[in-house]
Short mmCIF file of C-alpha atoms and ligand atoms in Angstrom, two decimals:
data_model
loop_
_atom_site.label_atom_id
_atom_site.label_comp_id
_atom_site.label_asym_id
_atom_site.label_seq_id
_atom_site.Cartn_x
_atom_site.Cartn_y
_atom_site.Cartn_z
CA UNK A 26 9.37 -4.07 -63.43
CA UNK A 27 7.81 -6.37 -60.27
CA UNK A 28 4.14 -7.26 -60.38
CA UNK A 29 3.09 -5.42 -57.33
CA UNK A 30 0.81 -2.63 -58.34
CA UNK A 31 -0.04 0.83 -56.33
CA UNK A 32 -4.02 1.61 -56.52
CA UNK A 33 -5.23 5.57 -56.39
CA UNK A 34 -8.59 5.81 -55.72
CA UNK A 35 -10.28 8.98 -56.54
CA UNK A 36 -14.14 9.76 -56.79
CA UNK A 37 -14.74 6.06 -56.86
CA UNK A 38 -12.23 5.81 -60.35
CA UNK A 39 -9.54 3.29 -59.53
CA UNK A 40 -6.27 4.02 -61.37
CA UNK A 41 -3.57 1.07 -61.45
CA UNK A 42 -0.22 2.28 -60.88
CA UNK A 43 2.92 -0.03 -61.24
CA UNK A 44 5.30 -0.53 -59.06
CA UNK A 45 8.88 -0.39 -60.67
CA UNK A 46 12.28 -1.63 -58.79
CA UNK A 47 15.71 -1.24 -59.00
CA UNK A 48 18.65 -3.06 -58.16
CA UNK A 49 18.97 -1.45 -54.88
CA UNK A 50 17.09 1.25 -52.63
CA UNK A 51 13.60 2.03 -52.53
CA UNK A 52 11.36 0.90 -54.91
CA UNK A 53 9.04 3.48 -57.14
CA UNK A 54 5.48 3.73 -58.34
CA UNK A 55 4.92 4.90 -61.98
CA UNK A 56 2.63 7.90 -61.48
CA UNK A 57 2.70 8.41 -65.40
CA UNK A 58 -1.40 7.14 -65.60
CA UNK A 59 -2.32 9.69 -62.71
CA UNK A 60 -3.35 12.96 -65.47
CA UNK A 61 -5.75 10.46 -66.80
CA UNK A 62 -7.73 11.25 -63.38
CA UNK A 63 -7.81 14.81 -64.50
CA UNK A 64 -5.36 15.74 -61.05
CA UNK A 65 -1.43 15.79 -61.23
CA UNK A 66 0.64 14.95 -58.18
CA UNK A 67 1.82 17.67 -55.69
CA UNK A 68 5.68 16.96 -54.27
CA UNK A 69 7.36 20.72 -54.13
CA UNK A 70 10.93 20.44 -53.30
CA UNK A 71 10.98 16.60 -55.28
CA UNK A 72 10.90 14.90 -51.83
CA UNK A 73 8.74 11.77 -52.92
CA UNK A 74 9.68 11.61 -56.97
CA UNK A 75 12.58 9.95 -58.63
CA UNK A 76 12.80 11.79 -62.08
CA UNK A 77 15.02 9.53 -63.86
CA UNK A 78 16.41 5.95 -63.82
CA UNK A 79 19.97 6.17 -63.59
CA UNK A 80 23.25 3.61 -63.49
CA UNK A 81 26.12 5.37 -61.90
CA UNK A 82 25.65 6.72 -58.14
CA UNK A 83 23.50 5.64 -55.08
CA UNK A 84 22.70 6.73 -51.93
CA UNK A 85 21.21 4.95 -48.73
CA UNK A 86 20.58 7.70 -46.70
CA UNK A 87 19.69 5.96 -43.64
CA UNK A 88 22.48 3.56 -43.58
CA UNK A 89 25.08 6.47 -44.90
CA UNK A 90 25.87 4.62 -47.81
CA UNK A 91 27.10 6.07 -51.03
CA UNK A 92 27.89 4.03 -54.20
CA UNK A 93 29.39 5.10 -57.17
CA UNK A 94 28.62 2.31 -59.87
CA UNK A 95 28.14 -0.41 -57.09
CA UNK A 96 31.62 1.13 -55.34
CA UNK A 97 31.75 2.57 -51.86
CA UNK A 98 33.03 6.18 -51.97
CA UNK A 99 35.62 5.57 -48.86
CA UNK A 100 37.25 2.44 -50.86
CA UNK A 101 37.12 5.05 -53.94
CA UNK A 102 38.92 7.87 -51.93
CA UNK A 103 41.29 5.87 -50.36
CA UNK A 104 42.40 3.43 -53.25
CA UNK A 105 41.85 4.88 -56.11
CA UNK A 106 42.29 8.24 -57.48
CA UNK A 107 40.23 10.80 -59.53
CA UNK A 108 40.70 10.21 -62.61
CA UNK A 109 39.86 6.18 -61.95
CA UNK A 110 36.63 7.73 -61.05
CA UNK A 111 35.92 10.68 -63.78
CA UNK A 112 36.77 7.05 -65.88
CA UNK A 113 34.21 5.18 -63.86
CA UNK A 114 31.57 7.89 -63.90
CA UNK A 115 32.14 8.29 -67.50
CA UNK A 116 31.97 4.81 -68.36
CA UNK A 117 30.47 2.36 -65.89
CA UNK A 118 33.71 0.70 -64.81
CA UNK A 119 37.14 1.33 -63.36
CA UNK A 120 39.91 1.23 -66.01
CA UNK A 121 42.82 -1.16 -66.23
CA UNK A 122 46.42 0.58 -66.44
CA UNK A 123 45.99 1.04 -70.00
CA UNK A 124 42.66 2.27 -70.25
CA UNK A 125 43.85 5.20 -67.20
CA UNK A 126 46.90 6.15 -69.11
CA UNK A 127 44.63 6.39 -72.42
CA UNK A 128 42.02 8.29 -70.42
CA UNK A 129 44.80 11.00 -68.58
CA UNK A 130 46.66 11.14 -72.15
CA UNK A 131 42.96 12.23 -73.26
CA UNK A 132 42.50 14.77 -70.58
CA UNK A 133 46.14 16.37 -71.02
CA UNK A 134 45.19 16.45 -74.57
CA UNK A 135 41.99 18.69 -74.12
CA UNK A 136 43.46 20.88 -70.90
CA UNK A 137 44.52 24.17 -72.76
CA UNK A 138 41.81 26.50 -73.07
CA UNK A 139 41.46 28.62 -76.34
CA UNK A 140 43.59 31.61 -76.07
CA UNK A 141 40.65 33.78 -76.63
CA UNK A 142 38.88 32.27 -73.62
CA UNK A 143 41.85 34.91 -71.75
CA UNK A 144 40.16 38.18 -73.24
CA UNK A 145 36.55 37.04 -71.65
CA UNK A 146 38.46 37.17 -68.43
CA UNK A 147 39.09 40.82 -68.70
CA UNK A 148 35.28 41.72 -69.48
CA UNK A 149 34.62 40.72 -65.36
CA UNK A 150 35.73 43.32 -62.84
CA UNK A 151 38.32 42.46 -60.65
CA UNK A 152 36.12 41.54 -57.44
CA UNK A 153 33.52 39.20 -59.05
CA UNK A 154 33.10 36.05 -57.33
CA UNK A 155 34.71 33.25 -58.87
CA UNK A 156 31.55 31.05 -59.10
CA UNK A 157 30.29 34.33 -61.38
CA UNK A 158 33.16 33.98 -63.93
CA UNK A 159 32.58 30.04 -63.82
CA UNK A 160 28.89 30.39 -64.83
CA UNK A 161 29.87 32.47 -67.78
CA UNK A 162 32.99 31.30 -69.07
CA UNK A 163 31.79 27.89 -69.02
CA UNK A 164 28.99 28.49 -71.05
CA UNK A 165 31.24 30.62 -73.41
CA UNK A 166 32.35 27.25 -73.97
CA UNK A 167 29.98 26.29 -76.65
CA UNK A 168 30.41 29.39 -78.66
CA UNK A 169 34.23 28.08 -79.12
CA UNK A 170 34.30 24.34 -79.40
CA UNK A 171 31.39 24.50 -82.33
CA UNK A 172 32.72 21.13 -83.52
CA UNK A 173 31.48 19.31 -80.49
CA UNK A 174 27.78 20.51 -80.27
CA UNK A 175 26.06 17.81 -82.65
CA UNK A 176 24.17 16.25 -79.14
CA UNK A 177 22.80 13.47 -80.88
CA UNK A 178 26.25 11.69 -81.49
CA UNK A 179 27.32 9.87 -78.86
CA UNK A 180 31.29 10.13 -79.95
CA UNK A 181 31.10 13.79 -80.27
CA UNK A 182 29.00 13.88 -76.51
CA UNK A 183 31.95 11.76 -75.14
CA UNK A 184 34.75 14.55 -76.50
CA UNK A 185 32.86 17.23 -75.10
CA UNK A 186 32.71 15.42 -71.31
CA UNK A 187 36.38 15.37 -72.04
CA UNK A 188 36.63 18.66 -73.12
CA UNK A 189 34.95 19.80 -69.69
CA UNK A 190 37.07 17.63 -67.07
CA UNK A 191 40.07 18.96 -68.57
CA UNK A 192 39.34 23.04 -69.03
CA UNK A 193 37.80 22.84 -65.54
CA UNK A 194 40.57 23.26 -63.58
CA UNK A 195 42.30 25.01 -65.60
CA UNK A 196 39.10 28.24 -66.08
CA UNK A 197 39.17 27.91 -62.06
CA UNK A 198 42.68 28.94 -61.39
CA UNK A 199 42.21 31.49 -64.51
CA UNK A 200 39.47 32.92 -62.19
CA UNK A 201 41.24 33.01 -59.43
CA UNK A 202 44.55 34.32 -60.68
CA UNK A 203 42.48 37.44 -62.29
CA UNK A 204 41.34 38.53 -59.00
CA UNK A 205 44.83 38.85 -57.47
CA UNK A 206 46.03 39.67 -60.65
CA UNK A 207 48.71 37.38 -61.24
CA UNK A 208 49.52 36.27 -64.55
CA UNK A 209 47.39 32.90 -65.55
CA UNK A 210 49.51 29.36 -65.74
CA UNK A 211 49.02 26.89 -68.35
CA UNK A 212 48.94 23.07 -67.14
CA UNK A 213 51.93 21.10 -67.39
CA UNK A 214 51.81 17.43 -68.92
CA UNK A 215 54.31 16.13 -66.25
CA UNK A 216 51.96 17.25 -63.58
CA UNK A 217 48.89 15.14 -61.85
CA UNK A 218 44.77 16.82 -62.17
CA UNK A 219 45.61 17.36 -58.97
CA UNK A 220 49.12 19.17 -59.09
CA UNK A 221 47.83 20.89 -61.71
CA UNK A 222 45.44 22.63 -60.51
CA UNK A 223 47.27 23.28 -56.98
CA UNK A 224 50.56 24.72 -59.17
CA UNK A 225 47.76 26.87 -61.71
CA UNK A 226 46.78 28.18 -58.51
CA UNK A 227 49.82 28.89 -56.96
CA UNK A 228 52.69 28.88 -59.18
CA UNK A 229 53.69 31.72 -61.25
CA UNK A 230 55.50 32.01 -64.67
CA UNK A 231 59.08 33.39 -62.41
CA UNK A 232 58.63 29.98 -60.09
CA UNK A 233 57.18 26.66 -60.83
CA UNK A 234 59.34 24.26 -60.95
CA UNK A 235 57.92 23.23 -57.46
CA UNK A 236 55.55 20.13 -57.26
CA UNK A 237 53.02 20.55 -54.69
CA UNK A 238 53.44 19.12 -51.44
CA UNK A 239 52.85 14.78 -52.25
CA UNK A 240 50.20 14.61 -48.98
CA UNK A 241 48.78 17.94 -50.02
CA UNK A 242 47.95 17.20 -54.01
CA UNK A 243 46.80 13.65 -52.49
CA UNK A 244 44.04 16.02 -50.28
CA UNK A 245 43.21 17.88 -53.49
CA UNK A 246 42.95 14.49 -55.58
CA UNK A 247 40.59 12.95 -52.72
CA UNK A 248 38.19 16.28 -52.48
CA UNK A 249 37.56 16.52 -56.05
CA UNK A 250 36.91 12.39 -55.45
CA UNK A 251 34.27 13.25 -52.86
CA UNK A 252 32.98 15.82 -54.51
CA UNK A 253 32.54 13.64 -57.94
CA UNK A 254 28.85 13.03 -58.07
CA UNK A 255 26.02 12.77 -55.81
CA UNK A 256 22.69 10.81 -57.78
CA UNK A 257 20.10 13.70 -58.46
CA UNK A 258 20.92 16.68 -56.62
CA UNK A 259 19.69 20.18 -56.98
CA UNK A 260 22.40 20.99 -59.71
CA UNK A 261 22.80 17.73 -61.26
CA UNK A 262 18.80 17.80 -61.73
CA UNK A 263 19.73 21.36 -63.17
CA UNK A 264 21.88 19.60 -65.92
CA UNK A 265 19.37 17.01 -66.89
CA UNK A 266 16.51 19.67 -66.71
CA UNK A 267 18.16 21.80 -69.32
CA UNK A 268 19.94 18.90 -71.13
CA UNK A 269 16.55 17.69 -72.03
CA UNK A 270 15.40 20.66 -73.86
CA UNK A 271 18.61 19.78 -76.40
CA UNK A 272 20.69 22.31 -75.14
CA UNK A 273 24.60 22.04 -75.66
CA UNK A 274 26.70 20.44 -72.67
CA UNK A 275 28.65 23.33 -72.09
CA UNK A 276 25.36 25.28 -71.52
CA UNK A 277 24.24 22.51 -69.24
CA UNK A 278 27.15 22.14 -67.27
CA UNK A 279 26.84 26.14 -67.10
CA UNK A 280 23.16 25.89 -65.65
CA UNK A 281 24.45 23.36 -62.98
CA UNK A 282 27.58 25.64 -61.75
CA UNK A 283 24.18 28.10 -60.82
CA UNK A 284 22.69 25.78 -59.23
CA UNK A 285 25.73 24.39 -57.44
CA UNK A 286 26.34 28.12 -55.95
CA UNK A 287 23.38 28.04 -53.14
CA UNK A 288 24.57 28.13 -50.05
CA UNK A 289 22.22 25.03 -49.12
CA UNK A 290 23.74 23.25 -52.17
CA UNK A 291 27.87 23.60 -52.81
CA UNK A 292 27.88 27.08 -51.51
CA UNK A 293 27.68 25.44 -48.11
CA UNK A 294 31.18 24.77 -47.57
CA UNK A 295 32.60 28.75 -47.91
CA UNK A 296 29.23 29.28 -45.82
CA UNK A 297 30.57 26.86 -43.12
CA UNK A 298 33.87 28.18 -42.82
CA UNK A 299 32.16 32.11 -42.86
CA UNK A 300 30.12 30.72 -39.21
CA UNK A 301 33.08 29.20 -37.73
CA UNK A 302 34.99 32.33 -38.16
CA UNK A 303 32.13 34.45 -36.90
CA UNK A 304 31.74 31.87 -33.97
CA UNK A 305 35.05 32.15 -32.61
CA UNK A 306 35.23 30.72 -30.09
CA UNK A 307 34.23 27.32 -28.16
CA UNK A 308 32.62 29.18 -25.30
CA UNK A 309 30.11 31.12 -28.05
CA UNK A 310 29.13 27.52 -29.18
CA UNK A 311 26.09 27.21 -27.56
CA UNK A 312 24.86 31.16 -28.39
CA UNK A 313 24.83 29.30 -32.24
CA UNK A 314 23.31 26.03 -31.42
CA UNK A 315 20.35 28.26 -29.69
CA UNK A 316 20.17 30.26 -33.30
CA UNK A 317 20.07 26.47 -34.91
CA UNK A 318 17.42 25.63 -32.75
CA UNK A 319 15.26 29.04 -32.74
CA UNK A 320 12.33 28.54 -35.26
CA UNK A 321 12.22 32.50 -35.76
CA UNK A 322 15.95 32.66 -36.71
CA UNK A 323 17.15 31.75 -39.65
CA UNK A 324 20.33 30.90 -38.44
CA UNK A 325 21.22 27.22 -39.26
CA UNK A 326 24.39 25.78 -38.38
CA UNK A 327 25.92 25.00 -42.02
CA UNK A 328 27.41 22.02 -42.74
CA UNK A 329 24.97 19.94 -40.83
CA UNK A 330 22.03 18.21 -42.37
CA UNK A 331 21.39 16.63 -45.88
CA UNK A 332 18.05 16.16 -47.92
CA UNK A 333 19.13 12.48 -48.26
CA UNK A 334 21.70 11.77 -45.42
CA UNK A 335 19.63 11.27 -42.19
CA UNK A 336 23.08 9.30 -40.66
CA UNK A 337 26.71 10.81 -40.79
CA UNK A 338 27.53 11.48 -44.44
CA UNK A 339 30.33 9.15 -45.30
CA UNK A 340 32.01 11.38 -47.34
CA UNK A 341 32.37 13.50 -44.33
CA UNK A 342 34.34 11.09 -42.78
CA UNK A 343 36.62 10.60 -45.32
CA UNK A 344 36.87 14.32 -45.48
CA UNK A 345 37.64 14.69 -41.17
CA UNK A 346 40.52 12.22 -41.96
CA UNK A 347 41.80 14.01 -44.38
CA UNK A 348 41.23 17.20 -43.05
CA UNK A 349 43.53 15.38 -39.93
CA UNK A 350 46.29 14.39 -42.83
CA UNK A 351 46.46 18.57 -44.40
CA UNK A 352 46.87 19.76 -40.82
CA UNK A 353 49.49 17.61 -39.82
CA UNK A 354 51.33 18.22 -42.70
CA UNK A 355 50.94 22.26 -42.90
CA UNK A 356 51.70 22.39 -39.00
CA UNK A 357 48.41 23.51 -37.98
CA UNK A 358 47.13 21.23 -35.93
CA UNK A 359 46.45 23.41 -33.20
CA UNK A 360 44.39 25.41 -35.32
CA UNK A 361 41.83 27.19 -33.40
CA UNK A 362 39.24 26.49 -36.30
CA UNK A 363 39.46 23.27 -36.66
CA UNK A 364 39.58 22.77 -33.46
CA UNK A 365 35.99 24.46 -32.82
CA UNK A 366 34.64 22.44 -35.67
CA UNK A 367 35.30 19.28 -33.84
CA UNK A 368 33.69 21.11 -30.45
CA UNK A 369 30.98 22.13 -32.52
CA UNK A 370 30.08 18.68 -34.20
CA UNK A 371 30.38 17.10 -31.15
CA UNK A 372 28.26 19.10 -28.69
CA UNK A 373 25.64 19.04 -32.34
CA UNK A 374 25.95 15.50 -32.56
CA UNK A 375 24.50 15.40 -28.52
CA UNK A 376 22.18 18.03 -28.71
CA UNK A 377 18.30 16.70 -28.67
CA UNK A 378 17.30 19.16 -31.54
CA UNK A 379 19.94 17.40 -34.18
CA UNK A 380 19.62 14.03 -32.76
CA UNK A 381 16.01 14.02 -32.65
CA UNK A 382 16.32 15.58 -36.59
CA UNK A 383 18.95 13.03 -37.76
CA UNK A 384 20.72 16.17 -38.54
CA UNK A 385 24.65 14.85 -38.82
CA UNK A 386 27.70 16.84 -40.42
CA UNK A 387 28.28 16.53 -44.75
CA UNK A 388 30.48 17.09 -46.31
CA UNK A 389 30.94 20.32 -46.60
CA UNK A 390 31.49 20.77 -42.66
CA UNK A 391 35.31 19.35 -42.72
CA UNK A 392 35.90 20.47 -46.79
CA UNK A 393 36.40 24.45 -46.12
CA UNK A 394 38.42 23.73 -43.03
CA UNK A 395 40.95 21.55 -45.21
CA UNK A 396 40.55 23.68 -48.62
CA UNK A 397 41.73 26.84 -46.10
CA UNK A 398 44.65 24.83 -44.67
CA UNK A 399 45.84 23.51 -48.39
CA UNK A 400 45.19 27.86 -48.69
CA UNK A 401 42.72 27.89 -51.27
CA UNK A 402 40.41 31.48 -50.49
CA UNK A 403 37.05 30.85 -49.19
CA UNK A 404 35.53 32.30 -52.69
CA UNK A 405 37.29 29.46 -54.38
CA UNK A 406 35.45 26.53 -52.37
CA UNK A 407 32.49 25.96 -53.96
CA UNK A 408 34.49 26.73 -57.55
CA UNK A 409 36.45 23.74 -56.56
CA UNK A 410 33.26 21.75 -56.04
CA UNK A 411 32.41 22.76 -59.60
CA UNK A 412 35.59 21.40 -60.57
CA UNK A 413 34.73 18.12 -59.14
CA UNK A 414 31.21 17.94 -59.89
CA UNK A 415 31.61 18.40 -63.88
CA UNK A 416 32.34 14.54 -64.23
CA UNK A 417 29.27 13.79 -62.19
CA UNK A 418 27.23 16.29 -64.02
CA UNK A 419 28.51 15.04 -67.21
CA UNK A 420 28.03 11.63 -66.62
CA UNK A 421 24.21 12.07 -65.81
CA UNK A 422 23.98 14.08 -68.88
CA UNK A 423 24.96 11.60 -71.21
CA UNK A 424 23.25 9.05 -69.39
CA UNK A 425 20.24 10.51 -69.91
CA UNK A 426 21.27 11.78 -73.58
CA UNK A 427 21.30 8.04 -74.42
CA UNK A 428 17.72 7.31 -72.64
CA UNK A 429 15.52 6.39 -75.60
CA UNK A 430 12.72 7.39 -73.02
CA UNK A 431 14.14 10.57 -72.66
CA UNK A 432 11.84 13.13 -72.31
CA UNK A 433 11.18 17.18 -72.11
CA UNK A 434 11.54 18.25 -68.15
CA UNK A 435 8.45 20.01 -67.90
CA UNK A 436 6.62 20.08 -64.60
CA UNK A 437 3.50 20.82 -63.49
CA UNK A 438 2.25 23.19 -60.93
CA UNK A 439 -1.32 23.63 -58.19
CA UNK A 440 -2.50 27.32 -59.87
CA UNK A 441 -3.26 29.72 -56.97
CA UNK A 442 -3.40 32.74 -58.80
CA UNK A 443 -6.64 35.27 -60.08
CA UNK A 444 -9.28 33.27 -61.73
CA UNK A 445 -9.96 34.36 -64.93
CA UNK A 446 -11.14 38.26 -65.44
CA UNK A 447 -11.45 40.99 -67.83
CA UNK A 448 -9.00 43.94 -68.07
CA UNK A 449 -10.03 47.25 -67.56
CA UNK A 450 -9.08 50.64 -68.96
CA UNK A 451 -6.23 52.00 -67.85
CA UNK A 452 -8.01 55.21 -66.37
CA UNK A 453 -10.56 53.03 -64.63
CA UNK A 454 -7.64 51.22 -62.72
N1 CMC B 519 20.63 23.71 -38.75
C1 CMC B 519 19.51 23.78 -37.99
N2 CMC B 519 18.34 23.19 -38.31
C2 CMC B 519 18.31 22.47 -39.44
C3 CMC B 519 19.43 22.35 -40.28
C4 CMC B 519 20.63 22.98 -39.90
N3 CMC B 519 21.73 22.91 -40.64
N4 CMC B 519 19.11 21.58 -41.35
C5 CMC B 519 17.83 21.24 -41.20
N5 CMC B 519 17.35 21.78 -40.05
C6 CMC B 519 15.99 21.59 -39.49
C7 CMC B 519 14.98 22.45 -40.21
O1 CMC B 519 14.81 23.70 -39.58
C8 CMC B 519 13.75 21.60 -40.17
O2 CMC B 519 13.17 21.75 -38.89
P1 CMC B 519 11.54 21.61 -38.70
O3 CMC B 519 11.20 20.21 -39.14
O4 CMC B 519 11.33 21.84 -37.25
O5 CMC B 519 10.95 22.65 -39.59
C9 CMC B 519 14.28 20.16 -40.26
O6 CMC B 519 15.63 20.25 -39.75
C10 CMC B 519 14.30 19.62 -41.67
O7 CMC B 519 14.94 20.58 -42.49
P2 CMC B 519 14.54 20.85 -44.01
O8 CMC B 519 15.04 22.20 -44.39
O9 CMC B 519 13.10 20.54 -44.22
O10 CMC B 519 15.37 19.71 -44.70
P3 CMC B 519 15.84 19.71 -46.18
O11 CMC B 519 16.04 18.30 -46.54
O12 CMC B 519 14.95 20.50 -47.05
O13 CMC B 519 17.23 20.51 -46.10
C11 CMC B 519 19.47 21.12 -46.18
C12 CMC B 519 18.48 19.97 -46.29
C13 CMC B 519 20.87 20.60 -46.59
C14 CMC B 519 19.10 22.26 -47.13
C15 CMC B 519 19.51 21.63 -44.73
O14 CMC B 519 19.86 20.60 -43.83
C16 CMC B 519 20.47 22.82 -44.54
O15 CMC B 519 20.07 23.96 -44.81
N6 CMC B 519 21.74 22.56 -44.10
C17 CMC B 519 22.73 23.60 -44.01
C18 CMC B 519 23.33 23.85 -45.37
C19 CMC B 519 24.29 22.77 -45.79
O16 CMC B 519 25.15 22.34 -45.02
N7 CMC B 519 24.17 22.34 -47.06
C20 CMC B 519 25.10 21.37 -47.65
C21 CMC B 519 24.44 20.11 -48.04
S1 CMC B 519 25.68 18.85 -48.41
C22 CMC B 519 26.43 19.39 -49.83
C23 CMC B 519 25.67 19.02 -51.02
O17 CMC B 519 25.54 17.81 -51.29
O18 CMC B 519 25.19 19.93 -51.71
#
């Protein structure tokens, strides 16, 4: 805590509010004494509140920094690999050889899914949307893995975040190998996260004794990376919301898959790659950037523009890199998508409206471009941000399981409705 102090004055009361720091980033002021005025604070949307303290990730959003327990996401993506960072998410720190090969022998361990988790699959029809099967299965979870639920033991919390990395993947491809009805593929121990999930995807039982393309599972391995966790966001706020009522982390994690589905959250990405295709074309550019810009349209060009980012997301630029390497490497370099993407961002990045609005590209702009080229289906993207985001979610979650100033998520609200009043008869109304 500092000793500066915020005063609210209200009706001539003076209420002393302190003024809390942390190690980086803006400072806070503890409204906790504001009820005693009789008034609560009004911030819809959580623009002006920071609802938890919290160790692992942070954001500058002016600067376009992002941190990941004190590490720069680029130096993350680039030199390390995802399962260093489920490791440092999980625990604070990046592991040594040992600890990675203890950690990946862990997560190999707890990859197989129940074999009754396969007849749950069968209950969806054919067409559902991926993300649909992920919010139930996942939450299915806890009625098989009973042995795990006891919250309040921090060893048991810790097999469960296991438990969750590892059956991700694996419940994606399930999903998405149910809706072209292919047979589903188990993961192989030889295999990275990575491969894994690229050869449950695309493999079958009659072929897989191909590993996926080095450059390509290296793509996959860095997108789950940037995707890994991103400080309070809509769904990771989800997770601690219903994590604080005591509910089980499967349920949690299931709660922040729905939240994660909005197309101005992770559905942004299959949203993005939906406008590009309806664009078409460089010369129909501007037609889009007029629908951005029209207040009674509500058009808005996806993949640009962050709650928190007001400078170029920098895992975006990790992502146009690598979006660079996938093309290269699947001969598509001339692809008339990406192509318009870059048209796109640049004549954005000119334009008065988004300069003037610090609206940049996120990450989500260059991810559906490179998730089609490595040919994952657009219904799969924001599954695969799922995928990713379950370390981050789980990571918060046990943060905050191990807060002993945890406390119920229960916000307030400015009433607007009827004032009180009598009901009538029904005849009478
Ligand atoms: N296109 C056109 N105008 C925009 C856009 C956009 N993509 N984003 C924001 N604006 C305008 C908006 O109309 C508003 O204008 P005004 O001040 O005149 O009313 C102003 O910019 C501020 O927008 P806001 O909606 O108040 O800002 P926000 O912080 O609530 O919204 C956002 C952030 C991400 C929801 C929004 O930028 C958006 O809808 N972007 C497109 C969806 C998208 O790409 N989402 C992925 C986010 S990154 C992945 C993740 O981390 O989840």
């Amino acid at each position: 805590m500092s000793d500066k102090h915020a005063t609210l004055t209200l009706n001539n009361e003076s209420i002393d509010c302190p003024v809390l720091d942390g190690s980086l980033g803006q400072s806070v002021i503890d409204i906790k004494p504001v009820p005693k005025t009789q008034h609560f604070t009004f911030d819809p949307g959580f623009g002006a509140t920071a609802a938890c303290e919290s160790g692992i990730t942070f954001i500058d959003g002016q600067q376009g920094i992002l941190l990941h327990r004190g590490y720069p996401i680029d130096q993350l993506a680039f030199d390390t690999d995802y399962m260093e960072v489920c490791y440092l998410l999980m625990h604070g720190d990046l592991p040594n050889a040992d600890q990675k090969d203890q950690f990946i022998h862990m997560i190999k361990k707890h990859s197989n899914v129940h074999d009754q988790i396969n007849r749950f699959f069968c209950g969806f029809r054919r067409d559902a949307h991926p993300m649909a099967i992920m919010v139930g299965v996942v939450g299915a979870l806890s009625a098989f893995y009973h042995d795990s639920l006891d919250i309040n033991n921090p060893e048991l919390r810790e097999l469960s975040a296991i438990r969750l990395v590892a059956k991700m993947p694996v419940l994606a491809a399930m999903s998405y190998k149910y809706s072209i009805g292919e047979p589903f593929m188990h993961p192989k121990h030889e295999l990275s996260y990575a491969e894994n999930f690229l050869n449950m995807m695309f493999g079958t039982p009659y072929d897989d004794t191909t590993k996926p393309d080095p450059v390509l599972s290296r793509a996959m391995d860095r997108i789950f990376t940037l995707h890994a966790d991103h400080e309070q966001n809509a769904s990771t706020s989800t997770v601690r919301v219903a994590g604080s009522t005591g509910a089980n982390p499967f349920a949690c994690i299931s709660a922040g898959i729905g939240a994660l589905w909005g197309p101005a959250h992770g559905g942004a990405n299959e949203a993005c790659l939906r406008m590009l295709q309806e664009i078409g074309s460089e010369d129909r550019i501007s037609e889009y950037i007029a629908k951005a810009k029209d207040k009674n349209d509500p058009f808005r060009l996806m993949g640009f523009g962050h709650r928190v980012y007001k400078n170029y997301d920098p895992r975006a630029k990790v992502m146009q890199q690598t979006c660079h390497e996938v093309l290269d490497t699947v001969g598509c370099h001339d692809d008339p998508i990406f192509k318009l993407a870059m048209k796109l961002e640049k004549i954005a990045l000119e334009d008065e409206y988004f300069v003037e609005k610090k609206l940049y590209p996120n990450v989500d702009f260059y991810s559906g471009i490179t998730l089609n080229a490595l040919g994952i289906p657009s219904n799969m993207f924001t599954v695969i941000f799922a995928i990713a985001r379950t370390v981050g979610w789980i990571s918060q979650w046990m943060e905050m399981m191990s807060d002993p100033n945890r406390r119920l998520a229960r916000p307030r609200q400015l009433y607007t409705g009827p004032t009180q009043r009598d009901v009538s008869n029904i005849s009478d109304r």
